[in-house]
Amino acid sequence: MPEVTLRSTLKPDDPLVRDVLLGGGVEVLGRMPWSSNATFLVEVSDGDEVVTAIYKPERGERPLGDFPAGLWRRERAARLLDEHFGWSYVPPTEVRHDAPLGVGTLQYFVRSRYELTAFDLVGDDAYATHLARLVTFDVVANNTDRKAGHCLAGEDGRLYAIDHGLCFHAREKLRTVLWDYAGHALEVGLCDRLAAFSQDALDPEFADLLGAEELAALVDRARALAKRG
């Protein structure tokens, strides 16, 4: 992909980002290299507001034996789970049915220090609490694909997490590079939140994104983690 200028006018937490991702015009800038599935860098614009985003269309997915087509649903569900925890590690992610290559997700493109991966961040006190929370997120989401490069050190100093298309399977499939936190106690108060997990407390959109068995397993994982502490 040729070098492009990133023109985002909004910060990730700006509430206008959601409006732009949902309603702005989408222009494909190029295909992202090294992605297993067809993934595109796009520019989404609505008037004077512009958001650079990552577009993952269902049409670009390679068939998998254990996950059904439509991995965009899991990308969106990951953002909803992150919002449920109130952590904002997963960049704003919205579903678009009218995007250039059909239905898929548009996710805010995070400017980050790309030379750093999770292996560099583990042991850095500035990221310790956030990585521990991300591990909790991955256990509850049953992340099957937490690679080191999926943890981003944002230029704003924050931790971000991307690539959640292989999450929320009903069967245990946790696969991660973040084993440094195995055996660590959960932070104070988090056990109570996990123990209180229920489908009724989750955003109703989850039911449109995941199957009934997957939703039940999501709740079971949260409660089981609370018991282990």
mmCIF file of C-alpha atoms in Angstrom:
data_model
loop_
_atom_site.group_PDB
_atom_site.id
_atom_site.type_symbol
_atom_site.label_atom_id
_atom_site.label_comp_id
_atom_site.label_asym_id
_atom_site.label_seq_id
_atom_site.Cartn_x
_atom_site.Cartn_y
_atom_site.Cartn_z
ATOM 1 C CA MET A 1 0.000 0.000 0.000
ATOM 2 C CA PRO A 2 1.475 3.406 -0.913
ATOM 3 C CA GLU A 3 2.119 5.922 1.856
ATOM 4 C CA VAL A 4 -1.006 7.898 2.717
ATOM 5 C CA THR A 5 -1.763 10.907 4.882
ATOM 6 C CA LEU A 6 -3.938 10.179 7.909
ATOM 7 C CA ARG A 7 -6.425 13.007 8.229
ATOM 8 C CA SER A 8 -8.493 12.134 11.294
ATOM 9 C CA THR A 9 -9.903 15.294 12.812
ATOM 10 C CA LEU A 10 -11.354 13.598 15.900
ATOM 11 C CA LYS A 11 -9.801 11.876 18.903
ATOM 12 C CA PRO A 12 -10.932 8.291 19.658
ATOM 13 C CA ASP A 13 -13.119 9.310 22.596
ATOM 14 C CA ASP A 14 -14.911 12.118 20.758
ATOM 15 C CA PRO A 15 -18.626 11.178 20.631
ATOM 16 C CA LEU A 16 -18.751 12.419 17.027
ATOM 17 C CA VAL A 17 -16.555 9.488 15.959
ATOM 18 C CA ARG A 18 -19.522 7.125 16.194
ATOM 19 C CA ASP A 19 -21.690 9.403 14.061
ATOM 20 C CA VAL A 20 -19.006 9.692 11.385
ATOM 21 C CA LEU A 21 -18.340 5.941 11.290
ATOM 22 C CA LEU A 22 -22.054 5.204 11.021
ATOM 23 C CA GLY A 23 -23.037 7.846 8.499
ATOM 24 C CA GLY A 24 -19.994 9.253 6.720
ATOM 25 C CA GLY A 25 -18.908 8.569 3.172
ATOM 26 C CA VAL A 26 -16.332 5.783 2.928
ATOM 27 C CA GLU A 27 -13.306 6.028 0.621
ATOM 28 C CA VAL A 28 -10.929 3.058 0.371
ATOM 29 C CA LEU A 29 -7.306 4.222 0.544
ATOM 30 C CA GLY A 30 -5.630 0.826 0.197
ATOM 31 C CA ARG A 31 -5.299 -2.701 1.488
ATOM 32 C CA MET A 32 -3.468 -3.328 4.742
ATOM 33 C CA PRO A 33 -0.403 -5.574 4.358
ATOM 34 C CA TRP A 34 0.190 -8.802 6.303
ATOM 35 C CA SER A 35 -3.492 -9.345 7.162
ATOM 36 C CA SER A 36 -4.934 -12.870 6.999
ATOM 37 C CA ASN A 37 -8.188 -11.500 5.630
ATOM 38 C CA ALA A 38 -8.793 -8.625 3.232
ATOM 39 C CA THR A 39 -8.502 -5.543 5.438
ATOM 40 C CA PHE A 40 -8.562 -1.974 4.175
ATOM 41 C CA LEU A 41 -7.501 1.464 5.322
ATOM 42 C CA VAL A 42 -10.353 3.865 4.645
ATOM 43 C CA GLU A 43 -11.253 7.476 5.171
ATOM 44 C CA VAL A 44 -14.729 8.212 6.505
ATOM 45 C CA SER A 45 -15.909 11.794 6.118
ATOM 46 C CA ASP A 46 -19.003 13.683 7.160
ATOM 47 C CA GLY A 47 -18.770 17.381 6.383
ATOM 48 C CA ASP A 48 -15.634 18.791 7.971
ATOM 49 C CA GLU A 49 -15.108 15.739 10.194
ATOM 50 C CA VAL A 50 -12.828 12.957 8.961
ATOM 51 C CA VAL A 51 -11.971 9.629 10.605
ATOM 52 C CA THR A 52 -9.292 7.254 9.338
ATOM 53 C CA ALA A 53 -10.508 3.716 9.947
ATOM 54 C CA ILE A 54 -9.865 0.037 9.337
ATOM 55 C CA TYR A 55 -12.541 -1.653 7.238
ATOM 56 C CA LYS A 56 -13.045 -5.413 7.567
ATOM 57 C CA PRO A 57 -15.683 -6.609 5.083
ATOM 58 C CA GLU A 58 -17.236 -10.060 5.358
ATOM 59 C CA ARG A 59 -16.455 -10.559 1.662
ATOM 60 C CA GLY A 60 -12.744 -10.496 2.460
ATOM 61 C CA GLU A 61 -12.783 -13.285 5.038
ATOM 62 C CA ARG A 62 -11.147 -16.649 4.510
ATOM 63 C CA PRO A 63 -13.477 -19.514 5.512
ATOM 64 C CA LEU A 64 -12.745 -21.046 8.921
ATOM 65 C CA GLY A 65 -13.722 -24.421 10.280
ATOM 66 C CA ASP A 66 -14.570 -23.256 13.795
ATOM 67 C CA PHE A 67 -15.942 -19.740 13.299
ATOM 68 C CA PRO A 68 -18.836 -18.902 10.958
ATOM 69 C CA ALA A 69 -18.588 -16.169 8.347
ATOM 70 C CA GLY A 70 -19.217 -12.660 9.606
ATOM 71 C CA LEU A 71 -16.262 -12.078 11.914
ATOM 72 C CA TRP A 72 -17.255 -8.406 11.917
ATOM 73 C CA ARG A 73 -19.962 -9.343 14.429
ATOM 74 C CA ARG A 74 -17.273 -10.377 16.900
ATOM 75 C CA GLU A 75 -15.259 -7.224 16.251
ATOM 76 C CA ARG A 76 -18.320 -5.185 17.186
ATOM 77 C CA ALA A 77 -19.118 -7.412 20.176
ATOM 78 C CA ALA A 78 -15.573 -6.857 21.469
ATOM 79 C CA ARG A 79 -16.135 -3.115 21.442
ATOM 80 C CA LEU A 80 -19.426 -3.585 23.308
ATOM 81 C CA LEU A 81 -17.762 -5.775 25.938
ATOM 82 C CA ASP A 82 -15.011 -3.204 26.361
ATOM 83 C CA GLU A 83 -17.644 -0.486 26.807
ATOM 84 C CA HIS A 84 -19.399 -2.687 29.368
ATOM 85 C CA PHE A 85 -16.199 -2.742 31.425
ATOM 86 C CA GLY A 86 -15.687 0.981 30.796
ATOM 87 C CA TRP A 87 -12.072 0.595 29.704
ATOM 88 C CA SER A 88 -11.872 1.951 26.113
ATOM 89 C CA TYR A 89 -9.094 -0.374 24.975
ATOM 90 C CA VAL A 90 -10.914 -1.445 21.826
ATOM 91 C CA PRO A 91 -11.085 1.525 19.423
ATOM 92 C CA PRO A 92 -14.548 2.739 18.343
ATOM 93 C CA THR A 93 -15.985 0.024 16.089
ATOM 94 C CA GLU A 94 -19.234 0.276 14.148
ATOM 95 C CA VAL A 95 -21.060 -1.931 11.645
ATOM 96 C CA ARG A 96 -21.749 -0.614 8.157
ATOM 97 C CA HIS A 97 -23.953 -2.452 5.673
ATOM 98 C CA ASP A 98 -23.459 0.127 2.930
ATOM 99 C CA ALA A 99 -19.644 0.174 2.835
ATOM 100 C CA PRO A 100 -17.913 -0.195 -0.574
ATOM 101 C CA LEU A 101 -17.360 -3.972 -0.302
ATOM 102 C CA GLY A 102 -20.493 -4.765 1.653
ATOM 103 C CA VAL A 103 -21.206 -5.374 5.307
ATOM 104 C CA GLY A 104 -18.320 -5.178 7.751
ATOM 105 C CA THR A 105 -16.873 -3.114 10.569
ATOM 106 C CA LEU A 106 -15.225 0.279 10.520
ATOM 107 C CA GLN A 107 -12.786 0.709 13.396
ATOM 108 C CA TYR A 108 -11.038 3.936 14.327
ATOM 109 C CA PHE A 109 -7.408 3.744 13.199
ATOM 110 C CA VAL A 110 -5.151 4.363 16.197
ATOM 111 C CA ARG A 111 -1.873 6.167 15.731
ATOM 112 C CA SER A 112 0.615 4.196 17.779
ATOM 113 C CA ARG A 113 4.274 3.394 18.306
ATOM 114 C CA TYR A 114 4.231 0.487 15.878
ATOM 115 C CA GLU A 115 7.720 -0.699 16.826
ATOM 116 C CA LEU A 116 6.379 -1.683 20.276
ATOM 117 C CA THR A 117 4.425 -4.878 20.934
ATOM 118 C CA ALA A 118 3.006 -6.541 24.024
ATOM 119 C CA PHE A 119 6.420 -8.061 24.697
ATOM 120 C CA ASP A 120 7.831 -4.543 25.094
ATOM 121 C CA LEU A 121 4.940 -3.297 27.221
ATOM 122 C CA VAL A 122 4.911 -6.141 29.757
ATOM 123 C CA GLY A 123 7.026 -5.005 32.690
ATOM 124 C CA ASP A 124 6.445 -1.306 31.987
ATOM 125 C CA ASP A 125 4.697 0.109 35.065
ATOM 126 C CA ALA A 126 2.785 2.587 32.893
ATOM 127 C CA TYR A 127 0.935 -0.304 31.244
ATOM 128 C CA ALA A 128 0.776 -2.871 34.062
ATOM 129 C CA THR A 129 -2.783 -2.204 35.239
ATOM 130 C CA HIS A 130 -4.074 -1.864 31.700
ATOM 131 C CA LEU A 131 -2.502 -5.087 30.467
ATOM 132 C CA ALA A 132 -3.910 -6.951 33.468
ATOM 133 C CA ARG A 133 -7.360 -5.647 32.601
ATOM 134 C CA LEU A 134 -6.849 -6.625 28.979
ATOM 135 C CA VAL A 135 -6.035 -10.163 30.107
ATOM 136 C CA THR A 136 -9.328 -10.190 32.019
ATOM 137 C CA PHE A 137 -11.076 -8.982 28.874
ATOM 138 C CA ASP A 138 -9.443 -11.754 26.821
ATOM 139 C CA VAL A 139 -10.456 -14.490 29.264
ATOM 140 C CA VAL A 140 -14.058 -13.314 29.322
ATOM 141 C CA ALA A 141 -14.159 -12.809 25.537
ATOM 142 C CA ASN A 142 -12.372 -16.152 24.988
ATOM 143 C CA ASN A 143 -9.882 -14.485 22.669
ATOM 144 C CA THR A 144 -8.393 -17.066 20.338
ATOM 145 C CA ASP A 145 -5.913 -14.721 18.717
ATOM 146 C CA ARG A 146 -4.158 -12.337 21.127
ATOM 147 C CA LYS A 147 -0.897 -11.684 19.320
ATOM 148 C CA ALA A 148 1.821 -9.324 20.564
ATOM 149 C CA GLY A 149 1.149 -6.922 17.707
ATOM 150 C CA HIS A 150 -2.513 -6.651 18.672
ATOM 151 C CA CYS A 151 -1.559 -4.534 21.697
ATOM 152 C CA LEU A 152 -0.857 -0.957 20.646
ATOM 153 C CA ALA A 153 0.990 1.757 22.541
ATOM 154 C CA GLY A 154 -0.971 4.764 21.344
ATOM 155 C CA GLU A 155 0.789 8.019 20.608
ATOM 156 C CA ASP A 156 -1.527 9.451 23.275
ATOM 157 C CA GLY A 157 0.077 7.181 25.885
ATOM 158 C CA ARG A 158 -2.883 4.814 26.136
ATOM 159 C CA LEU A 159 -3.105 1.073 25.556
ATOM 160 C CA TYR A 160 -5.287 -0.107 22.695
ATOM 161 C CA ALA A 161 -6.271 -3.612 21.601
ATOM 162 C CA ILE A 162 -7.260 -4.649 18.075
ATOM 163 C CA ASP A 163 -8.191 -7.714 15.989
ATOM 164 C CA HIS A 164 -11.034 -9.435 17.832
ATOM 165 C CA GLY A 165 -12.647 -11.381 15.010
ATOM 166 C CA LEU A 166 -11.772 -14.685 16.696
ATOM 167 C CA CYS A 167 -13.485 -14.188 20.038
ATOM 168 C CA PHE A 168 -16.625 -15.359 21.850
ATOM 169 C CA HIS A 169 -16.581 -19.007 20.796
ATOM 170 C CA ALA A 170 -18.735 -21.156 23.079
ATOM 171 C CA ARG A 171 -15.921 -23.685 23.549
ATOM 172 C CA GLU A 172 -12.759 -22.859 25.479
ATOM 173 C CA LYS A 173 -10.199 -21.559 22.986
ATOM 174 C CA LEU A 174 -8.079 -18.979 24.816
ATOM 175 C CA ARG A 175 -4.839 -18.338 22.910
ATOM 176 C CA THR A 176 -2.629 -15.468 24.001
ATOM 177 C CA VAL A 177 0.912 -14.166 24.369
ATOM 178 C CA LEU A 178 0.059 -12.503 27.694
ATOM 179 C CA TRP A 179 0.766 -15.451 29.986
ATOM 180 C CA ASP A 180 2.897 -13.206 32.235
ATOM 181 C CA TYR A 181 -0.291 -12.448 34.166
ATOM 182 C CA ALA A 182 -1.309 -16.058 34.802
ATOM 183 C CA GLY A 183 -1.930 -16.602 38.498
ATOM 184 C CA HIS A 184 -2.121 -12.907 39.361
ATOM 185 C CA ALA A 185 -5.003 -11.733 41.529
ATOM 186 C CA LEU A 186 -7.699 -9.620 39.915
ATOM 187 C CA GLU A 187 -7.794 -5.969 40.924
ATOM 188 C CA VAL A 188 -9.987 -4.923 43.815
ATOM 189 C CA GLY A 189 -13.649 -4.681 42.866
ATOM 190 C CA LEU A 190 -13.333 -6.533 39.576
ATOM 191 C CA CYS A 191 -14.374 -9.889 41.045
ATOM 192 C CA ASP A 192 -17.685 -8.388 42.168
ATOM 193 C CA ARG A 193 -18.319 -6.971 38.705
ATOM 194 C CA LEU A 194 -17.564 -10.306 37.062
ATOM 195 C CA ALA A 195 -19.732 -12.196 39.535
ATOM 196 C CA ALA A 196 -22.643 -9.884 38.685
ATOM 197 C CA PHE A 197 -22.318 -10.568 34.958
ATOM 198 C CA SER A 198 -25.640 -11.446 33.332
ATOM 199 C CA GLN A 199 -27.162 -11.283 29.881
ATOM 200 C CA ASP A 200 -29.745 -8.822 31.161
ATOM 201 C CA ALA A 201 -26.952 -6.396 32.097
ATOM 202 C CA LEU A 202 -25.335 -6.529 28.659
ATOM 203 C CA ASP A 203 -26.162 -4.292 25.715
ATOM 204 C CA PRO A 204 -29.136 -5.820 23.816
ATOM 205 C CA GLU A 205 -27.077 -5.601 20.609
ATOM 206 C CA PHE A 206 -25.083 -8.614 21.799
ATOM 207 C CA ALA A 207 -28.067 -10.806 20.924
ATOM 208 C CA ASP A 208 -27.817 -9.652 17.299
ATOM 209 C CA LEU A 209 -24.100 -10.416 17.127
ATOM 210 C CA LEU A 210 -23.638 -13.701 18.996
ATOM 211 C CA GLY A 211 -25.554 -16.954 19.263
ATOM 212 C CA ALA A 212 -27.449 -17.973 22.388
ATOM 213 C CA GLU A 213 -24.829 -20.588 23.309
ATOM 214 C CA GLU A 214 -22.035 -18.054 22.878
ATOM 215 C CA LEU A 215 -23.790 -15.502 25.076
ATOM 216 C CA ALA A 216 -24.376 -18.077 27.809
ATOM 217 C CA ALA A 217 -20.711 -19.094 27.656
ATOM 218 C CA LEU A 218 -19.657 -15.432 27.888
ATOM 219 C CA VAL A 219 -21.535 -15.056 31.167
ATOM 220 C CA ASP A 220 -20.221 -18.401 32.466
ATOM 221 C CA ARG A 221 -16.609 -17.377 31.789
ATOM 222 C CA ALA A 222 -17.030 -14.088 33.634
ATOM 223 C CA ARG A 223 -18.527 -15.773 36.677
ATOM 224 C CA ALA A 224 -15.958 -18.577 36.675
ATOM 225 C CA LEU A 225 -13.142 -16.015 36.606
ATOM 226 C CA ALA A 226 -14.762 -14.201 39.527
ATOM 227 C CA LYS A 227 -14.737 -17.438 41.551
ATOM 228 C CA ARG A 228 -11.071 -18.048 40.810
ATOM 229 C CA GLY A 229 -10.197 -14.429 41.586
#
